Short mmCIF file of C-alpha atoms and ligand atoms in Angstrom, two decimals:
data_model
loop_
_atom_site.label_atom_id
_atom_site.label_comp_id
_atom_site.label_asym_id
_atom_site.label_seq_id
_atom_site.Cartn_x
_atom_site.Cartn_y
_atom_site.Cartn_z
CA UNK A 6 -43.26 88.61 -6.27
CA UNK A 7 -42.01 91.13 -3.82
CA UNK A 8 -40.43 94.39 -5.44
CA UNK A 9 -36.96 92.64 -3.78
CA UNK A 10 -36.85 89.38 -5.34
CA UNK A 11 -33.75 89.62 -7.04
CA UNK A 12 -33.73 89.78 -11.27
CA UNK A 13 -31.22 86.49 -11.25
CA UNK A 14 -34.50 84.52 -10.17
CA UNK A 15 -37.75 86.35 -11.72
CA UNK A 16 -38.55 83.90 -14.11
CA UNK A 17 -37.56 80.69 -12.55
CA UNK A 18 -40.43 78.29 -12.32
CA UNK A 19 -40.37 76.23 -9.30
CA UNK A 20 -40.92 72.58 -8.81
CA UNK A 21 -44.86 71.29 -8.31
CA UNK A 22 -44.24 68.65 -5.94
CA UNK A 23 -47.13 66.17 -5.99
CA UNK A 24 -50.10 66.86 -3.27
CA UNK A 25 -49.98 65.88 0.53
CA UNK A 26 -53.25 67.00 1.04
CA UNK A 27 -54.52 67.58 4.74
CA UNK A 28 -58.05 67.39 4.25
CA UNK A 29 -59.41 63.41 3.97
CA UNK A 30 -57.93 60.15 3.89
CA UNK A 31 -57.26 59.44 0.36
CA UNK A 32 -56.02 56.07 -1.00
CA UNK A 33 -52.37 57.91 -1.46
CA UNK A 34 -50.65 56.74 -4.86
CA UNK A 35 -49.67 59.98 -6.31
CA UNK A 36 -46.12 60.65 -4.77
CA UNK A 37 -44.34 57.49 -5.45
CA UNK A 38 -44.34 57.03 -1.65
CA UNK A 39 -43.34 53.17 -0.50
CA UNK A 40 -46.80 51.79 1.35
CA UNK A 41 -44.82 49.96 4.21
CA UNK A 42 -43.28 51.52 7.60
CA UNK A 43 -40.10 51.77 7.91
CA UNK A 44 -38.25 48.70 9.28
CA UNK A 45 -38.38 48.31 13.47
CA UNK A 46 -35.04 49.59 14.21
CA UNK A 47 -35.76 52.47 12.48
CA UNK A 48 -37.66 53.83 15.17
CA UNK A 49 -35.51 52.84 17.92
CA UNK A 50 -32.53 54.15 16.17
CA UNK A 51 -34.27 57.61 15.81
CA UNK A 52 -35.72 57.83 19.39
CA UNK A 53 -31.86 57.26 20.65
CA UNK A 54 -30.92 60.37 18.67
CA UNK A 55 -33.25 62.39 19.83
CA UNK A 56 -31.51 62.69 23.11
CA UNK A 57 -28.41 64.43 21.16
CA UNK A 58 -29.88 66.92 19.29
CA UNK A 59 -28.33 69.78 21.04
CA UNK A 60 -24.74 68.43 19.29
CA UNK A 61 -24.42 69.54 15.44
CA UNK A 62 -24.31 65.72 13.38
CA UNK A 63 -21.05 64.79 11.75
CA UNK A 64 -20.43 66.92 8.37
CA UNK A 65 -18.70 63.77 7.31
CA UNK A 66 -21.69 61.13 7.97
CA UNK A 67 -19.26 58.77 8.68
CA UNK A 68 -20.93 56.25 10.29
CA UNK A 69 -23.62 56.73 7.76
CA UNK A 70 -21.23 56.66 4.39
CA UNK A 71 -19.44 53.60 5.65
CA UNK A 72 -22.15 50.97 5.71
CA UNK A 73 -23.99 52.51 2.83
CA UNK A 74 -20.27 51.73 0.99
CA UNK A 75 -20.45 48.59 2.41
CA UNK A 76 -23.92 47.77 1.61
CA UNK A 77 -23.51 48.96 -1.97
CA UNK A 78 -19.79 47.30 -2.45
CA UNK A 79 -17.68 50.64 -2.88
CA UNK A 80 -15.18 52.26 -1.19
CA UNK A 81 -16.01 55.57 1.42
CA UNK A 82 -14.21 57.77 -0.51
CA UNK A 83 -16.54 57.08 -3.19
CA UNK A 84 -19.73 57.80 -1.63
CA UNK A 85 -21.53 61.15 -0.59
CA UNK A 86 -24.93 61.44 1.58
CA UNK A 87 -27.27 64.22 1.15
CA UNK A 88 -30.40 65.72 2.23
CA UNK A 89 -32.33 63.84 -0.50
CA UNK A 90 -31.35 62.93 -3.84
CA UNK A 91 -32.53 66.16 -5.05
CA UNK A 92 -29.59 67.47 -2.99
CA UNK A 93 -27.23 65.28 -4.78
CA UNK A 94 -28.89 66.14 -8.01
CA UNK A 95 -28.11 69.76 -7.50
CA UNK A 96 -24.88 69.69 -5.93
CA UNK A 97 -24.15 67.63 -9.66
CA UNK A 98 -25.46 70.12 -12.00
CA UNK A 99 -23.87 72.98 -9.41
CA UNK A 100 -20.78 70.85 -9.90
CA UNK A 101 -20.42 69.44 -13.46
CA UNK A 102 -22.56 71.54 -15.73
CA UNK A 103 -22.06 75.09 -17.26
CA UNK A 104 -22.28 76.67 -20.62
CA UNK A 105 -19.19 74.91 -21.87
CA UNK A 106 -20.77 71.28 -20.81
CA UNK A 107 -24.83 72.25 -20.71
CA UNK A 108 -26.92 69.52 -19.45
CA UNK A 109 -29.00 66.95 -21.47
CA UNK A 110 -31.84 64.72 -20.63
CA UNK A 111 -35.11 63.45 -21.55
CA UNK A 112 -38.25 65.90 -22.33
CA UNK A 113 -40.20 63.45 -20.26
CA UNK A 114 -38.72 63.21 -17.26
CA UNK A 115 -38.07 63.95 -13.68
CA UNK A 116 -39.50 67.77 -13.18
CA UNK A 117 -36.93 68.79 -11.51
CA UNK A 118 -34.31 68.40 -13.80
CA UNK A 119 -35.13 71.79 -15.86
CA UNK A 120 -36.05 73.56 -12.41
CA UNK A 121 -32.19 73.09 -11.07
CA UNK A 122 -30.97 73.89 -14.54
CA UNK A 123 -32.59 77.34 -14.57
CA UNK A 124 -31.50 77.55 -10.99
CA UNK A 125 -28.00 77.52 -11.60
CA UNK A 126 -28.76 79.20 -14.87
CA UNK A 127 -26.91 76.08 -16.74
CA UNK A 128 -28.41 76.07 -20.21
CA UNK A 129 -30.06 72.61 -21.18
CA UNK A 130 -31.50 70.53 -24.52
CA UNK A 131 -33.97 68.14 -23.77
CA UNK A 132 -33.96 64.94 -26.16
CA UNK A 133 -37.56 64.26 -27.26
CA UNK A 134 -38.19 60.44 -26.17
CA UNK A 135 -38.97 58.26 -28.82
CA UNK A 136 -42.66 57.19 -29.98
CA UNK A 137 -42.65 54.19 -27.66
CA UNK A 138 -41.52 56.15 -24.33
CA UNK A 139 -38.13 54.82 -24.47
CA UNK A 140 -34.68 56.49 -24.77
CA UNK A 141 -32.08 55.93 -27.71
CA UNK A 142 -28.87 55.79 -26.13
CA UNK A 143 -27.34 57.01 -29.45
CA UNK A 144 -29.16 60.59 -28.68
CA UNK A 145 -26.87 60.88 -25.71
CA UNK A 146 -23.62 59.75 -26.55
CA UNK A 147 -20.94 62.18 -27.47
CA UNK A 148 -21.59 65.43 -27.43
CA UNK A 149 -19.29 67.38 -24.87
CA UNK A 150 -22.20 67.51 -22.49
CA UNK A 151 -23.60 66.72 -19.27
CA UNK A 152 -26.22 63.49 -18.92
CA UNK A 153 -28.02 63.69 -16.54
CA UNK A 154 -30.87 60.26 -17.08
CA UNK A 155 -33.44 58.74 -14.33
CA UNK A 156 -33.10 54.92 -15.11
CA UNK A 157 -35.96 53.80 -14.50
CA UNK A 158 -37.08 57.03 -15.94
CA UNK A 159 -39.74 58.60 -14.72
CA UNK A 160 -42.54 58.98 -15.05
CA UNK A 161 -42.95 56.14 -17.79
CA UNK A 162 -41.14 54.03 -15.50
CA UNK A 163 -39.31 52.52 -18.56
CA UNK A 164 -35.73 51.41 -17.60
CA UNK A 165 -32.04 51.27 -19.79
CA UNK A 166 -30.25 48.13 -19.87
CA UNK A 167 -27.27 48.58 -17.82
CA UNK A 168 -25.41 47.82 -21.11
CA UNK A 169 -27.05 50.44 -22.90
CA UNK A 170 -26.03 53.00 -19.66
CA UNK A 171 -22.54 51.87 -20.36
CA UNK A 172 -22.88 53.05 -23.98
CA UNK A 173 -23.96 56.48 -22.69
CA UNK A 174 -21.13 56.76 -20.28
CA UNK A 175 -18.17 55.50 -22.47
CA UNK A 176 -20.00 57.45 -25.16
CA UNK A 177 -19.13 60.76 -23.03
CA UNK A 178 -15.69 60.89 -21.96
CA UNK A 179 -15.78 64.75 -21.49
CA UNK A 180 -19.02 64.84 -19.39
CA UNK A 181 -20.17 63.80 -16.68
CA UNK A 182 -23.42 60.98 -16.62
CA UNK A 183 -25.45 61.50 -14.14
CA UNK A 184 -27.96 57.90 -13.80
CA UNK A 185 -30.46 58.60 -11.01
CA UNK A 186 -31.38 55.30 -9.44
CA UNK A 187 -34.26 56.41 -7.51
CA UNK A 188 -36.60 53.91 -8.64
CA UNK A 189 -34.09 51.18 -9.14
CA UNK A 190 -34.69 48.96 -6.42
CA UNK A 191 -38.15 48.09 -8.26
CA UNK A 192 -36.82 45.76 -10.85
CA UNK A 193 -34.15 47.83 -12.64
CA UNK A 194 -30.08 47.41 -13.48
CA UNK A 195 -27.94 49.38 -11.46
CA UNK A 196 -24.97 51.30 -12.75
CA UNK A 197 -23.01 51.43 -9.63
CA UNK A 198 -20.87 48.16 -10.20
CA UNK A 199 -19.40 50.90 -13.52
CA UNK A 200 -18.07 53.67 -11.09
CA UNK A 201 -14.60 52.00 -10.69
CA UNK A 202 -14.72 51.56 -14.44
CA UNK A 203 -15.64 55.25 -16.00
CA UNK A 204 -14.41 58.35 -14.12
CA UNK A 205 -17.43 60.49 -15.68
CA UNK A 206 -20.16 58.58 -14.02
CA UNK A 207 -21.88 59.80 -10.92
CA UNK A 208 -25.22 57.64 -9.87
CA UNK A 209 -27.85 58.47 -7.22
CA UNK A 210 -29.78 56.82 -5.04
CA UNK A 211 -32.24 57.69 -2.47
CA UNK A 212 -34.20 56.04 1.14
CA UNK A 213 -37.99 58.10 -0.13
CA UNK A 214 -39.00 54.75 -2.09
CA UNK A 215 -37.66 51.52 -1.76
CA UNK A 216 -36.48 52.43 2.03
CA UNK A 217 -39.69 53.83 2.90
CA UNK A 218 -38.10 57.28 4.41
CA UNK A 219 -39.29 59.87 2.30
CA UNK A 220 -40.09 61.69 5.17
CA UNK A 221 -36.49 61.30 6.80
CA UNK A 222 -34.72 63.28 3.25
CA UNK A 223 -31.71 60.29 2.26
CA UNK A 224 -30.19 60.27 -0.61
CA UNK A 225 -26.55 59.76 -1.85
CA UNK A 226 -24.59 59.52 -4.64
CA UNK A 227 -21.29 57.11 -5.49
CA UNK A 228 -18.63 57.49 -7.80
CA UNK A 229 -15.19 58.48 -8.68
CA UNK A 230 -13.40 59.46 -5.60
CA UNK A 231 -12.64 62.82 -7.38
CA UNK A 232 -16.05 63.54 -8.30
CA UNK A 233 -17.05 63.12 -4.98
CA UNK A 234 -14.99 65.27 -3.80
CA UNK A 235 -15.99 68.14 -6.20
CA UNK A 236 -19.26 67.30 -4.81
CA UNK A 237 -18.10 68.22 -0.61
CA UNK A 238 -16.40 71.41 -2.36
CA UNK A 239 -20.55 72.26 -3.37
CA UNK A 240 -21.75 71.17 -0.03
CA UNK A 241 -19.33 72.41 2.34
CA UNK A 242 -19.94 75.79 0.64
CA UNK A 243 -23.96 75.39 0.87
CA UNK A 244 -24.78 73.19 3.50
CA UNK A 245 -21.86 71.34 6.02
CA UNK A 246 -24.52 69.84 8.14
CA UNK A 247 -26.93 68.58 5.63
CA UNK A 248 -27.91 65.46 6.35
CA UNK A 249 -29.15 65.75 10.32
CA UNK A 250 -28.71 63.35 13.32
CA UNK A 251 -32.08 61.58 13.47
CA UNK A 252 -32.31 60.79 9.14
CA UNK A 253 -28.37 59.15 9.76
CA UNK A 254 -29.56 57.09 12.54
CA UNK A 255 -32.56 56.17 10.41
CA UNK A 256 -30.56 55.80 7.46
CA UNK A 257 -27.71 53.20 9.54
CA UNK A 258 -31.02 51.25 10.76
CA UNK A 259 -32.17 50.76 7.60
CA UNK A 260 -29.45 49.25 6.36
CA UNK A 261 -28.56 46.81 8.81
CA UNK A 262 -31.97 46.07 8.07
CA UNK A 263 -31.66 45.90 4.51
CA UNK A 264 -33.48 42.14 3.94
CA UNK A 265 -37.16 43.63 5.32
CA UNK A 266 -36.61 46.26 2.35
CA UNK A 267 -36.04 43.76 -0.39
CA UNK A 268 -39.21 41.71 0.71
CA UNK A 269 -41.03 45.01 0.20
CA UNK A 270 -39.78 45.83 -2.93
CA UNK A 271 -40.87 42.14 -4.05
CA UNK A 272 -44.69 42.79 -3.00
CA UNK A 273 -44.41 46.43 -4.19
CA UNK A 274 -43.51 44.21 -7.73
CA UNK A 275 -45.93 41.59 -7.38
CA UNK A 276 -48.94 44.23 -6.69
CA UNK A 277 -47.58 46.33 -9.72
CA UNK A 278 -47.99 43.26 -12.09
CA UNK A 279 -51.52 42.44 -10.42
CA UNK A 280 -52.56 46.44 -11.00
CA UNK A 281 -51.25 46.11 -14.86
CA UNK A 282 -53.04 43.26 -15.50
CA UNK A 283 -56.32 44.60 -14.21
CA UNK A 284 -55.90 47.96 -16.16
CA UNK A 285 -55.34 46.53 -19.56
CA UNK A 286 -57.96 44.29 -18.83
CA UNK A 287 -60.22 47.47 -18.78
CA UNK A 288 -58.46 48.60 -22.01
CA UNK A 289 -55.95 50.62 -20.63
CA UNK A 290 -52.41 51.06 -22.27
CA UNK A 291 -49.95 50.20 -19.30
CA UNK A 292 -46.04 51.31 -20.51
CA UNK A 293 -43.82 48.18 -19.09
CA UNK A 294 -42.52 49.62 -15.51
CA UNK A 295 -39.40 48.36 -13.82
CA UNK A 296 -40.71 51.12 -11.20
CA UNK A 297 -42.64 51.34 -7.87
CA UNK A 298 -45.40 53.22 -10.19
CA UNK A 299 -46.90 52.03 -13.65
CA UNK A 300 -47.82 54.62 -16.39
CA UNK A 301 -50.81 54.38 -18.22
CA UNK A 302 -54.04 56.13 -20.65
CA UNK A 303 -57.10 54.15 -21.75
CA UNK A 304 -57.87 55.72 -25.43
CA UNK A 305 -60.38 58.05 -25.80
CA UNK A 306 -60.46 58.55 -21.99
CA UNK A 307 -59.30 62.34 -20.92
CA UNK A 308 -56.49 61.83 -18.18
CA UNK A 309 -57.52 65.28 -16.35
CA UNK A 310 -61.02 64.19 -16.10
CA UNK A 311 -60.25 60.64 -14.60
CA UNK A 312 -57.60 62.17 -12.30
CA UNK A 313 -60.11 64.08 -10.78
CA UNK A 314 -62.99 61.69 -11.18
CA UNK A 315 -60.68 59.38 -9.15
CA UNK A 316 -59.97 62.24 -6.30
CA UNK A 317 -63.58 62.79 -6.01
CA UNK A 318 -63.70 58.78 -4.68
CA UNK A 319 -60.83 58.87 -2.19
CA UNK A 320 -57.79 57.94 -4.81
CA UNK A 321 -55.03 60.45 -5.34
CA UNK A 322 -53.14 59.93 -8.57
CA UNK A 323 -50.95 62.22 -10.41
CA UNK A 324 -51.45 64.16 -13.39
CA UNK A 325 -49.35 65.64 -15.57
CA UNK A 326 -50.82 68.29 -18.17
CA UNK A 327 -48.07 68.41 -20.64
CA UNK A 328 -47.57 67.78 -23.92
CA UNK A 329 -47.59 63.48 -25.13
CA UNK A 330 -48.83 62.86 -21.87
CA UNK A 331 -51.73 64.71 -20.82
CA UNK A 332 -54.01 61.49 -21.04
CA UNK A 333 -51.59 58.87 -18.84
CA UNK A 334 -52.27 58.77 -14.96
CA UNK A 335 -48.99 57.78 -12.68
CA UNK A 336 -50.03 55.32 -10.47
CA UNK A 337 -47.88 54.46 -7.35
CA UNK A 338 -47.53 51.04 -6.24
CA UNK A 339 -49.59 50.59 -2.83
CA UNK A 340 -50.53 47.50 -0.96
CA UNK A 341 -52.48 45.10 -2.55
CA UNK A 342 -55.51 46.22 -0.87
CA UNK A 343 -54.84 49.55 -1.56
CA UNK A 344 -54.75 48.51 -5.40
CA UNK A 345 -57.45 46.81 -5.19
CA UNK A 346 -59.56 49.68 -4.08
CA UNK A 347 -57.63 51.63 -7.24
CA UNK A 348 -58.81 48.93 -10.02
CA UNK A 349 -62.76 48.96 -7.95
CA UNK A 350 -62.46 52.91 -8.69
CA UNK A 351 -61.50 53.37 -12.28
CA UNK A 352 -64.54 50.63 -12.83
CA UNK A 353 -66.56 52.76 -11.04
CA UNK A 354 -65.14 55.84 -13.38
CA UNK A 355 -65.16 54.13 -16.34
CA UNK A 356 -69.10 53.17 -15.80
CA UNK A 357 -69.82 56.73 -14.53
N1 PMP B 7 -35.30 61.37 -8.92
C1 PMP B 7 -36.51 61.02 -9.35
C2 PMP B 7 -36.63 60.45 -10.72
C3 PMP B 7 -37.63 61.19 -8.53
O1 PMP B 7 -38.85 60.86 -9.00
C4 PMP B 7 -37.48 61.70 -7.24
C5 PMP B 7 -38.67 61.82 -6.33
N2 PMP B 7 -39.46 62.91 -6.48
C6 PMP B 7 -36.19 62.09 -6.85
C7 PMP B 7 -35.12 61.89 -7.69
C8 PMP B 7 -35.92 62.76 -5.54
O2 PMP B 7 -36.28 62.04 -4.44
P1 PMP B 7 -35.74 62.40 -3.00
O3 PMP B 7 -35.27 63.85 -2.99
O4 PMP B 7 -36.90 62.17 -2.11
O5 PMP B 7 -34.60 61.48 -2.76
#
């Protein structure tokens, strides 16, 4: 730390994002990354732009905000596009949360949840999940407070009923719910056919998994009209321009597109269920995933050690060394190839 770094931010702890190492090929299923290009007009769409990069892209994202309405069944007005959903997710806690309406969520789950919290220096509770992995809606509902829940969550990639999300949100009139739907496209119940419904709920979506654009940085959120607008207040005062001209071209593409991404998700599903199968087969105890990732800890194996016993053979998984679930591995969803290669190395690990 620099003798300048200001006080405000000495003790914040950043965000580990998972590894993109440089130096082999690995078989990649440690950042929740989809396996499968883009779809073909992607590409096209992107090259076009390229050739207007000297012009600033539309604050607005008109184009952009229009057919994701469309796609999605909402109006414009209730739809905002960001540089990722981590954007969103930060505009929302920027927005909604304080010290009179601190933030709640899960103790397992996303890491980035407590990062923007101290950020913004919004004070936050997190709800111990229960023995199984799942969530009690009854822990959320009515306490003045900002909800802020991944559904799927992650990374058990356990999901909520959408009935039991509705619970949550009528269950907090004075706060705002935040569902992110970033893993919802793999089998889950989305909240967004609510928004109409409860004025208090805000979900999020993004194009890094089921769209196969992490690289591009698309994500967006839909709800009330109002509470999108408090959301442009946030980003007009942080970033006008934040979602740029080649990731809204992509992002258009993609969902004229939007059938290629659905057969994806349905072999992202189908190899999910194969890679399950094959783990608790080897003893493993896989938590049921409506994700593009499965969570799971053979007992009296040491996560750490077959993380890295697992690197040392070409796979990349992620770890997490923290409390309840230091021994599970989070697997992404590759091809089936690629899982097959995943089940022949934990054999190999296991034997070793
Ligand atoms: N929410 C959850 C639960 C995630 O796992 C991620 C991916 N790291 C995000 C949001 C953010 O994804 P992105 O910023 O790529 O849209």
């Amino acid at each position: 730390m620099s003798s300048f770094f200001t006080k405000r931010y000495a003790a914040l702890e950043p965000y580990t994002p998972g590894e993109q190492p440089q130096d082999m090929q690995y078989v990649k299923l440690n950042t929740n990354e989809s396996p499968f290009p883009p779809s073909p007009g992607v590409a096209a769409a992107v090259a076009a732009e390229c050739a207007r990069l000297q012009l600033y892209s539309d604050p607005e994202s008109r184009k952009l905000t229009e057919k994701l309405a469309e796609v999605y069944g909402v109006k414009p007005e209730q739809v905002l596009m960001t540089n990722g959903s981590d954007e969103i997710l930060n505009f929302a806690f920027m927005a909604f949360a304080d010290e009179e309406r601190p933030l709640v969520f899960p103790d397992i789950s996303y890491g980035f949840y407590p990062v923007f919290a101290q950020l913004n220096h919004i004070p936050y509770e997190e709800i111990p999940l229960k023995e199984d992995f799942s969530i009690d809606p009854a822990d959320y509902c009515g306490g003045g407070k900002t909800v802020v829940l991944a559904n799927p969550n992650a990374p058990t990639g356990m999901s909520l009923s959408l009935q039991q999300i509705e619970q949550i949100v009528a269950g907090n009139p004075d706060g705002v719910v935040i569902v992110d739907e970033a893993y919802v496209d793999f089998g889950g119940e989305s909240a967004v056919c609510l928004v109409d419904r409860y004025e208090n709920l805000l979900v999020t979506g993004t194009f890094s998994k089921s769209r196969s654009m992490a690289g591009a940085r698309l994500g967006f959120g839909i709800g009330n009209a109002a509470l999108i607008r408090d959301l442009n207040t946030i980003k007009y005062s942080t970033n006008p321009y934040n979602v740029n001209r080649m990731t809204s071209a992509a992002g258009i593409a993609a969902l004229e597109e939007n059938e290629y991404y659905l057969a994806n998700c349905r072999v992202i599903m189908a190899n999910r269920e194969y890679t399950a199968e094959a783990l608790r087969a080897l003893g493993f105890e896989v938590l049921p995933s409506c994700a593009n990732f499965i969570f799971a800890r053979r007992p009296g194996v040491d996560g750490g050690e077959l993380y890295r016993s697992l690197k040392a053979r070409g796979i990349l998984v992620r770890h997490f060394d923290k409390p309840r679930i230091r021994d599970f591995l989070r697997i992404s969803i590759g091809t089936r190839e690629q899982m097959e290669r995943f089940v022949e190395g934990v054999k190999q690990c296991l034997e070793a």
